[in-house]
Short mmCIF file of C-alpha atoms in Angstrom, two decimals:
data_model
loop_
_atom_site.label_atom_id
_atom_site.label_comp_id
_atom_site.label_asym_id
_atom_site.label_seq_id
_atom_site.Cartn_x
_atom_site.Cartn_y
_atom_site.Cartn_z
CA MET V 1 84.27 120.98 135.62
CA LEU V 2 86.56 120.95 132.60
CA LYS V 3 86.95 124.28 130.83
CA ARG V 4 86.97 124.12 127.05
CA ILE V 5 87.83 126.70 124.44
CA TYR V 6 85.17 125.49 121.97
CA GLN V 7 81.53 124.47 121.99
CA PRO V 8 80.65 120.92 123.12
CA ALA V 9 80.37 119.66 119.52
CA ALA V 10 84.16 119.71 119.28
CA TYR V 11 84.50 117.22 122.12
CA GLN V 12 81.89 114.55 121.40
CA THR V 13 83.41 111.31 122.64
CA ASP V 14 80.52 108.87 122.26
CA THR V 15 81.74 107.48 118.94
CA LEU V 16 84.79 107.42 116.72
CA PRO V 17 84.88 110.08 114.00
CA ASP V 18 82.99 109.47 110.77
CA SER V 19 86.25 109.41 108.83
CA TYR V 20 87.44 107.31 105.93
CA TRP V 21 90.16 105.99 108.22
CA VAL V 22 87.75 104.52 110.72
CA GLU V 23 85.60 102.98 108.00
CA SER V 24 88.55 101.40 106.18
CA ALA V 25 90.35 100.01 109.24
CA ALA V 26 89.51 96.91 111.24
CA PRO V 27 87.33 97.56 114.28
CA LEU V 28 89.17 98.81 117.35
CA PRO V 29 88.93 96.12 120.06
CA ASP V 30 86.75 96.96 123.04
CA CYS V 31 88.62 97.95 126.16
CA GLU V 32 87.75 98.22 129.82
CA ARG V 33 85.17 100.62 131.23
CA LEU V 34 85.59 102.30 134.57
CA PRO V 35 83.39 101.05 137.38
CA ILE V 36 80.57 103.45 138.19
CA ASP V 37 82.22 103.98 141.53
CA GLY V 38 85.22 102.45 143.15
CA ALA V 39 88.97 102.82 143.24
CA LEU V 40 91.92 101.88 141.04
CA LYS V 41 95.67 102.02 141.55
CA THR V 42 98.44 102.41 139.02
CA ASP V 43 102.02 103.58 138.94
CA VAL V 44 101.50 105.89 135.95
CA ALA V 45 98.13 107.26 134.83
CA ILE V 46 98.06 108.53 131.26
CA ILE V 47 95.27 110.88 130.19
CA GLY V 48 94.79 110.54 126.43
CA GLY V 49 94.95 107.42 124.26
CA GLY V 50 96.28 108.73 120.96
CA TYR V 51 99.72 108.24 119.41
CA CYS V 52 101.55 110.09 122.17
CA GLY V 53 99.79 108.55 125.16
CA LEU V 54 99.98 105.01 123.79
CA SER V 55 103.63 105.44 122.80
CA ALA V 56 104.49 106.59 126.31
CA ALA V 57 102.47 103.71 127.77
CA LEU V 58 104.23 101.14 125.60
CA GLU V 59 107.70 102.45 126.47
CA LEU V 60 106.92 102.40 130.19
CA ALA V 61 105.19 99.02 130.17
CA THR V 62 108.03 97.28 128.34
CA SER V 63 110.38 98.41 131.13
CA GLY V 64 108.12 96.87 133.77
CA THR V 65 106.10 99.90 134.87
CA ASN V 66 102.42 99.47 135.73
CA VAL V 67 100.63 101.82 133.31
CA THR V 68 96.97 102.70 132.82
CA VAL V 69 95.57 104.83 130.00
CA PHE V 70 92.33 106.79 130.38
CA ASP V 71 90.62 108.11 127.26
CA ALA V 72 87.53 110.31 127.29
CA GLY V 73 86.28 108.41 124.24
CA ARG V 74 88.05 105.61 122.42
CA SER V 75 91.60 105.62 121.13
CA GLY V 76 91.48 107.49 117.85
CA TRP V 77 88.41 109.63 118.51
CA GLY V 78 90.65 112.71 118.61
CA ALA V 79 93.35 113.84 116.21
CA SER V 80 94.85 110.35 115.87
CA GLY V 81 91.76 109.22 113.97
CA ARG V 82 91.11 112.49 112.13
CA ASN V 83 94.45 113.60 110.65
CA GLY V 84 95.57 113.45 107.02
CA GLY V 85 97.92 110.50 107.48
CA PHE V 86 101.14 112.44 106.74
CA CYS V 87 104.10 110.82 108.50
CA CYS V 88 106.60 113.57 107.79
CA MET V 89 108.94 116.24 109.06
CA GLY V 90 107.38 119.03 111.07
CA GLY V 91 106.21 119.96 114.52
CA SER V 92 106.93 123.68 114.63
CA GLY V 93 104.98 126.50 113.11
CA LYS V 94 108.26 128.23 112.24
CA GLY V 95 111.18 127.33 109.99
CA TYR V 96 114.63 126.22 111.02
CA GLY V 97 116.11 129.67 110.47
CA TYR V 98 113.66 131.23 112.91
CA LEU V 99 114.36 128.55 115.52
CA ALA V 100 118.11 128.92 115.09
CA LYS V 101 117.93 132.64 115.89
CA ARG V 102 116.41 131.82 119.29
CA PHE V 103 117.96 128.48 120.20
CA GLY V 104 121.12 128.27 118.10
CA GLU V 105 122.10 126.12 115.15
CA ASP V 106 123.11 123.02 117.14
CA GLU V 107 119.77 122.89 118.96
CA THR V 108 117.94 123.37 115.67
CA ARG V 109 119.85 120.47 114.11
CA LYS V 110 118.96 118.34 117.12
CA PHE V 111 115.27 119.17 116.69
CA ALA V 112 115.45 118.29 112.99
CA SER V 113 117.20 115.02 113.84
CA ILE V 114 114.45 114.10 116.31
CA GLN V 115 111.86 114.71 113.59
CA ARG V 116 113.77 112.40 111.25
CA ASP V 117 114.01 109.78 114.01
CA ALA V 118 110.25 110.09 114.52
CA ILE V 119 109.58 109.09 110.91
CA ASP V 120 111.98 106.17 111.30
CA LEU V 121 110.21 105.09 114.49
CA VAL V 122 106.84 104.80 112.76
CA ASP V 123 108.48 103.06 109.81
CA GLN V 124 110.12 100.53 112.15
CA ARG V 125 106.88 99.91 114.02
CA LEU V 126 104.96 99.20 110.84
CA SER V 127 107.62 96.66 109.84
CA ASP V 128 108.18 95.06 113.24
CA TRP V 129 104.48 94.76 114.02
CA ASP V 130 103.52 93.69 110.49
CA ILE V 131 100.96 96.49 110.11
CA ASP V 132 99.54 96.99 106.64
CA ALA V 133 98.76 100.70 106.92
CA ASP V 134 98.48 101.45 103.17
CA ARG V 135 101.89 103.07 103.20
CA HIS V 136 102.96 105.03 100.11
CA SER V 137 104.86 108.13 98.95
CA ASP V 138 108.57 108.92 98.76
CA GLY V 139 108.47 112.02 100.93
CA GLU V 140 106.36 115.09 100.27
CA VAL V 141 106.22 118.04 97.91
CA VAL V 142 105.40 121.64 98.80
CA LEU V 143 103.84 123.60 95.94
CA ALA V 144 104.30 127.34 95.42
CA HIS V 145 100.82 128.78 94.92
CA LYS V 146 102.14 132.09 93.52
CA PRO V 147 105.15 132.93 91.36
CA ASN V 148 106.78 134.90 94.17
CA ARG V 149 106.58 131.89 96.49
CA VAL V 150 109.06 129.99 94.32
CA ARG V 151 111.77 132.11 95.90
CA GLU V 152 110.71 130.84 99.31
CA LEU V 153 111.22 127.27 98.11
CA HIS V 154 114.82 128.16 97.27
CA GLU V 155 115.22 129.54 100.79
CA GLU V 156 113.68 126.40 102.25
CA ILE V 157 116.03 124.08 100.38
CA ASP V 158 118.97 126.15 101.66
CA GLU V 159 117.70 125.66 105.23
CA LEU V 160 117.21 121.93 104.69
CA ASN V 161 120.74 121.59 103.37
CA HIS V 162 122.14 123.60 106.29
CA PHE V 163 120.29 121.93 109.14
CA THR V 164 119.65 118.39 107.83
CA ASP V 165 121.04 115.76 105.48
CA ILE V 166 117.65 115.23 103.82
CA LYS V 167 117.75 115.01 100.06
CA SER V 168 115.46 117.45 98.26
CA GLU V 169 114.82 118.65 94.73
CA LEU V 170 113.39 121.82 93.24
CA LEU V 171 110.83 121.28 90.47
CA ASP V 172 109.59 123.79 87.92
CA ARG V 173 106.09 123.68 86.44
CA ASP V 174 107.14 121.43 83.56
CA ALA V 175 108.79 118.97 85.95
CA LEU V 176 105.67 118.91 88.14
CA GLU V 177 103.49 118.06 85.15
CA GLU V 178 105.92 115.38 83.97
CA ARG V 179 105.75 113.72 87.41
CA GLY V 180 101.96 113.75 87.60
CA LEU V 181 101.74 116.69 90.00
CA ASN V 182 99.58 119.07 88.01
CA ALA V 183 97.35 121.33 90.09
CA GLY V 184 95.93 124.77 89.48
CA GLU V 185 97.63 127.77 91.03
CA THR V 186 100.97 125.99 91.12
CA TYR V 187 104.21 127.58 89.93
CA GLY V 188 106.93 125.30 91.26
CA GLY V 189 107.59 122.69 93.90
CA LEU V 190 110.09 121.34 96.38
CA HIS V 191 110.29 117.57 96.81
CA VAL V 192 111.51 116.72 100.32
CA LYS V 193 112.56 113.08 100.16
CA THR V 194 111.65 111.76 103.58
CA GLY V 195 108.38 110.59 105.10
CA PHE V 196 105.40 108.69 103.79
CA GLY V 197 101.63 108.59 103.79
CA LEU V 198 99.65 106.00 105.70
CA ASN V 199 96.23 105.13 107.05
CA PRO V 200 96.59 106.69 110.52
CA MET V 201 93.85 104.58 112.11
CA LYS V 202 95.42 101.31 110.98
CA TYR V 203 98.67 102.44 112.56
CA LEU V 204 96.88 103.48 115.76
CA ILE V 205 95.11 100.12 116.03
CA GLY V 206 98.47 98.37 115.71
CA LEU V 207 99.98 100.57 118.43
CA HIS V 208 96.91 99.97 120.62
CA ALA V 209 97.35 96.19 120.21
CA GLN V 210 101.00 96.36 121.22
CA CYS V 211 100.07 98.26 124.38
CA ILE V 212 97.53 95.62 125.36
CA LYS V 213 100.10 92.90 124.66
CA ALA V 214 102.60 94.68 126.93
CA GLY V 215 100.10 94.73 129.81
CA VAL V 216 98.84 98.32 129.56
CA ARG V 217 95.30 98.74 130.87
CA ILE V 218 93.24 101.02 128.64
CA PHE V 219 89.94 102.45 129.86
CA GLU V 220 87.45 103.90 127.37
CA GLN V 221 84.83 106.57 128.01
CA ALA V 222 86.94 107.49 131.02
CA LYS V 223 86.96 111.26 131.26
CA ILE V 224 89.24 112.52 134.00
CA ASP V 225 87.61 115.59 135.58
CA ARG V 226 90.41 116.68 137.89
CA PHE V 227 93.28 115.48 140.03
CA ASP V 228 94.95 116.49 143.25
CA GLU V 229 98.13 115.61 145.13
CA ALA V 230 98.55 114.48 148.73
CA GLY V 231 101.11 112.37 150.54
CA GLY V 232 103.37 112.11 147.53
CA LYS V 233 100.65 110.53 145.38
CA TYR V 234 98.04 111.76 142.95
CA THR V 235 94.32 111.08 142.99
CA LEU V 236 92.48 111.37 139.69
CA TYR V 237 88.70 111.67 139.58
CA ALA V 238 86.49 110.26 136.83
CA GLY V 239 82.96 110.79 138.06
CA ALA V 240 82.63 108.72 141.23
CA THR V 241 85.72 106.66 140.44
CA GLN V 242 89.04 107.52 142.06
CA ILE V 243 92.41 106.50 140.63
CA THR V 244 95.58 106.63 142.71
CA ALA V 245 98.84 107.08 140.81
CA ASN V 246 102.47 107.94 141.50
CA LYS V 247 102.83 109.87 138.26
CA ILE V 248 100.53 111.44 135.66
CA ILE V 249 101.06 111.98 131.95
CA ILE V 250 98.77 114.33 130.00
CA THR V 251 98.72 113.80 126.23
CA THR V 252 95.46 115.40 125.17
CA ASN V 253 97.02 117.85 122.68
CA GLY V 254 94.38 119.97 120.86
CA TYR V 255 91.59 118.38 122.91
CA SER V 256 93.11 119.49 126.21
CA ALA V 257 90.99 121.18 128.84
CA GLU V 258 92.12 124.61 129.95
CA ASN V 259 92.23 123.50 133.60
CA LEU V 260 93.67 119.98 133.47
CA PRO V 261 96.03 121.17 134.78
CA ASP V 262 95.65 124.94 135.11
CA TRP V 263 99.14 125.41 133.63
CA ILE V 264 97.83 124.46 130.17
CA GLY V 265 95.26 127.25 130.18
CA GLY V 266 96.16 130.02 127.77
CA LYS V 267 99.09 128.22 126.15
CA LEU V 268 97.40 126.34 123.31
CA MET V 269 95.35 127.42 120.30
CA PRO V 270 93.55 124.41 118.83
CA VAL V 271 92.38 125.11 115.28
CA PHE V 272 90.00 123.14 113.10
CA SER V 273 91.19 121.32 110.05
CA GLY V 274 88.71 119.79 107.62
CA ILE V 275 89.27 116.84 105.28
CA PHE V 276 87.24 115.19 102.57
CA VAL V 277 87.91 112.07 100.52
CA THR V 278 86.58 111.30 97.04
CA ARG V 279 85.38 108.05 95.61
CA PRO V 280 88.05 105.94 93.86
CA MET V 281 88.82 107.44 90.45
CA SER V 282 89.81 105.70 87.25
CA ASN V 283 93.25 106.12 85.74
CA ASP V 284 91.66 108.15 82.97
CA GLU V 285 90.09 110.52 85.49
CA LEU V 286 93.42 110.99 87.22
CA ALA V 287 95.14 111.62 83.89
CA ALA V 288 92.50 114.19 82.92
CA GLN V 289 93.65 116.38 85.80
CA GLY V 290 97.29 115.41 85.43
CA TRP V 291 97.67 114.30 89.05
CA THR V 292 98.75 110.67 89.02
CA SER V 293 101.51 110.79 91.67
CA ASP V 294 101.07 109.34 95.15
CA LEU V 295 103.37 111.93 96.74
CA MET V 296 102.08 113.69 99.82
CA ALA V 297 101.64 117.37 98.99
CA PHE V 298 100.76 120.70 100.52
CA ASP V 299 100.83 124.27 99.25
CA SER V 300 102.66 127.39 100.36
CA ARG V 301 99.61 129.21 101.72
CA ILE V 302 99.63 130.26 105.36
CA LEU V 303 96.17 128.68 105.54
CA LEU V 304 97.58 125.71 103.72
CA HIS V 305 95.91 122.89 101.86
CA TYR V 306 97.27 119.34 102.06
CA PHE V 307 96.37 116.52 99.73
CA ARG V 308 97.39 113.15 98.32
CA LYS V 309 96.19 110.34 96.14
CA LEU V 310 95.41 107.27 98.24
CA PRO V 311 96.44 103.78 97.11
CA ASP V 312 92.94 102.94 95.83
CA ASN V 313 92.83 106.14 93.70
CA ARG V 314 90.69 108.10 96.12
CA PHE V 315 91.89 111.66 96.64
CA LEU V 316 92.23 113.28 100.06
CA PHE V 317 92.05 117.06 100.34
CA GLY V 318 92.33 118.98 103.59
CA GLY V 319 92.79 122.49 104.87
CA ARG V 320 92.48 124.80 107.83
CA GLY V 321 88.90 125.40 108.89
CA GLY V 322 87.18 127.87 111.18
CA ILE V 323 87.49 128.37 114.91
CA THR V 324 83.90 127.66 115.88
CA ALA V 325 82.34 124.27 116.55
CA THR V 326 78.82 124.79 115.21
CA PRO V 327 77.01 123.00 112.38
CA ALA V 328 76.88 126.26 110.41
CA ALA V 329 80.64 126.77 110.81
CA PHE V 330 81.38 123.19 109.79
CA ASP V 331 79.16 123.55 106.71
CA ALA V 332 80.84 126.83 105.76
CA GLY V 333 84.24 125.21 106.20
CA LYS V 334 83.25 122.35 103.93
CA ARG V 335 82.02 124.74 101.24
CA ASP V 336 85.23 126.73 101.42
CA LEU V 337 87.32 123.56 101.26
CA LEU V 338 85.36 122.33 98.25
CA SER V 339 85.74 125.69 96.50
CA ASN V 340 89.51 125.54 96.91
CA PHE V 341 89.58 121.93 95.72
CA ASN V 342 87.59 122.79 92.58
CA ARG V 343 89.91 125.67 91.81
CA MET V 344 93.04 123.55 92.18
CA PHE V 345 91.64 120.36 90.59
CA PRO V 346 88.97 121.52 88.14
CA ALA V 347 88.84 118.21 86.23
CA TRP V 348 87.46 116.55 89.37
CA ARG V 349 84.78 119.12 90.05
CA ASP V 350 81.98 116.56 89.68
CA VAL V 351 83.69 113.64 91.42
CA GLU V 352 81.63 112.33 94.33
CA LEU V 353 82.83 112.92 97.88
CA THR V 354 82.35 109.93 100.17
CA HIS V 355 83.61 111.29 103.50
CA HIS V 356 84.07 114.62 105.25
CA TRP V 357 85.20 115.29 108.80
CA ASN V 358 86.84 117.88 111.06
CA GLY V 359 89.46 117.70 113.77
CA LEU V 360 91.63 119.92 115.95
CA ALA V 361 95.27 120.62 115.23
CA CYS V 362 97.18 122.01 118.20
CA LEU V 363 99.24 125.19 117.96
CA SER V 364 101.16 126.84 120.77
CA GLN V 365 102.00 130.47 121.39
CA SER V 366 105.66 129.50 121.11
CA TRP V 367 105.18 127.75 117.74
CA ARG V 368 106.83 124.56 118.99
CA PRO V 369 105.96 121.43 120.96
CA TYR V 370 106.82 120.81 124.58
CA ILE V 371 107.96 117.54 126.16
CA GLY V 372 108.64 117.50 129.87
CA ARG V 373 107.41 118.08 133.39
CA VAL V 374 104.39 120.32 133.93
CA PRO V 375 105.78 123.35 135.80
CA GLY V 376 104.52 123.55 139.37
CA HIS V 377 104.01 119.79 139.70
CA ARG V 378 106.40 117.19 141.07
CA ASP V 379 105.44 114.28 138.83
CA VAL V 380 102.95 115.48 136.25
CA TRP V 381 104.34 115.28 132.73
CA THR V 382 103.13 116.23 129.29
CA ALA V 383 103.97 116.15 125.58
CA LEU V 384 101.83 118.16 123.17
CA ALA V 385 101.46 120.86 120.49
CA TRP V 386 102.54 119.02 117.34
CA HIS V 387 101.35 121.77 114.97
CA GLY V 388 99.54 119.36 112.68
CA ASN V 389 102.41 116.86 112.39
CA GLY V 390 101.58 114.41 115.15
CA VAL V 391 101.68 111.07 113.34
CA ALA V 392 105.46 110.94 113.57
CA LEU V 393 106.41 113.45 116.26
CA ALA V 394 103.67 112.55 118.75
CA SER V 395 104.76 108.91 118.48
CA GLN V 396 108.36 109.85 119.13
CA GLY V 397 107.34 112.44 121.71
CA GLY V 398 105.52 109.88 123.82
CA LYS V 399 108.50 107.54 123.72
CA LEU V 400 110.95 110.32 124.60
CA LEU V 401 108.74 111.53 127.45
CA ALA V 402 108.67 108.05 128.98
CA GLN V 403 112.44 107.76 128.66
CA ARG V 404 112.89 111.18 130.25
CA MET V 405 110.66 110.22 133.19
CA GLN V 406 112.66 107.05 133.75
CA GLY V 407 115.99 108.86 133.57
CA ALA V 408 117.05 106.93 130.46
CA ILE V 409 117.65 110.24 128.71
CA GLY V 410 118.34 113.70 130.07
CA ALA V 411 117.14 117.19 129.25
CA GLU V 412 120.06 117.63 126.89
CA ASP V 413 118.83 114.72 124.78
CA LEU V 414 115.49 116.42 124.23
CA GLY V 415 117.13 119.73 123.50
CA ALA V 416 116.00 123.25 124.25
CA ILE V 417 113.40 123.50 121.49
CA LEU V 418 111.35 120.59 122.82
CA GLY V 419 112.35 120.98 126.45
CA THR V 420 111.49 124.64 127.03
CA PRO V 421 107.96 125.19 128.41
CA MET V 422 105.70 127.14 126.09
CA ASP V 423 104.57 130.70 126.72
CA ASP V 424 101.10 132.07 127.37
CA PHE V 425 99.12 133.74 124.64
CA PRO V 426 98.67 137.45 125.31
CA LEU V 427 95.09 138.06 126.45
CA PRO V 428 94.32 134.33 126.29
CA LYS V 429 90.57 134.80 126.67
CA LEU V 430 90.60 136.62 123.33
CA ARG V 431 92.52 133.88 121.48
CA ARG V 432 89.61 132.85 119.30
CA VAL V 433 88.76 136.44 118.41
CA ALA V 434 92.39 137.17 117.58
CA ARG V 435 92.69 133.98 115.54
CA SER V 436 89.56 134.83 113.59
CA ALA V 437 91.03 138.21 112.67
CA ALA V 438 94.34 136.56 111.84
CA TYR V 439 92.61 134.08 109.52
CA ARG V 440 91.03 136.91 107.58
CA TYR V 441 94.40 138.60 107.29
CA TYR V 442 96.15 135.36 106.30
CA GLY V 443 93.49 134.72 103.67
CA LEU V 444 94.16 138.12 102.12
CA ARG V 445 97.90 137.55 102.19
CA ASP V 446 97.54 134.12 100.59
CA ARG V 447 95.43 135.64 97.84
CA PHE V 448 97.14 138.92 97.11
CA ALA V 449 100.65 139.01 98.60
#
């Protein structure tokens, strides 16, 4: 039996999420269902059909490998269909300076370069595959929510200049208002000029189609319960169905089970993030608030908010939620999210909300992703822990993982930041309790510090 960190409501796989993305995208084509009992064979079995799993499958299939993807629901039921649609830099919960102290400046530059390449990969896919994913935004802007956080923006631009060649610009309050970026509790901003917003489900559907075209078999409602190894091969079990594979890839990220494989247990801290979307607003309504820009944005809070105007003048607003998967917790999270929205965008207080949903972002104890072999296993591989920035980095991570498995790239190409296995949380059984206490502390720091 799979061990989960949250209540069953967090892992409902019967349908796609009730998100704006799913509603606004074309229907996802039906895929194969596992036989009630029987046997299948494949060279590589991939558990998880989001950006990372499908990207790995596509890379392997185009080189002639027989690949099969197994998803507990449908592609996009997890984070790939629930995220905010930010294709941007990111992937670590810590800044470049922190990473450089542990791994060195060259490794930190390599990690930043991989993030930049990840954005370019998604950009190239949208162009090559002719996907209209409602792309917009010239990078993203981080907004200082307190006067003393403006100093941190100056530190961040120094790090960007030191570790990357990304162009960026500091903006004072007047400049923010002039550029249509007027929000309450905002005292300055940093415009990082790389990345773009998109409809993440439209992108996923395009990636899914390319996998099918390349010969990847994708099974829906195919929950893998366990696997074992014998005779140099792996047997995966999905109910009464058995799948034989030479290699396994696990790309379940924040929806991972604690015991598939056991190594994952205690290393991840999935956290809820909630999002709502408004009805389309008129130009006059946008002007009344002073937010007319389509730049992706987030604030400097530890429990950050992220938001952007969509191409049809809807407004998306998201933020970290609770760590409990109950209706009461989801309702409380929505109320808190709405309260923050009203405080930051008071002119839109009465604007109708058309969609609200929750999803799991995946944090690790080490505050960084991992791409590589699962320790203790000969040919079980994984790529996960994108820290809320999986649109770009999970896409690139899946591709890099496949290349690493095939020997097309080596460990040095991934670098130490991505290639070093993550640590265990101390007292992992108390992770949720500790995170709850941390959230209360972070909330106080965001408000008063």
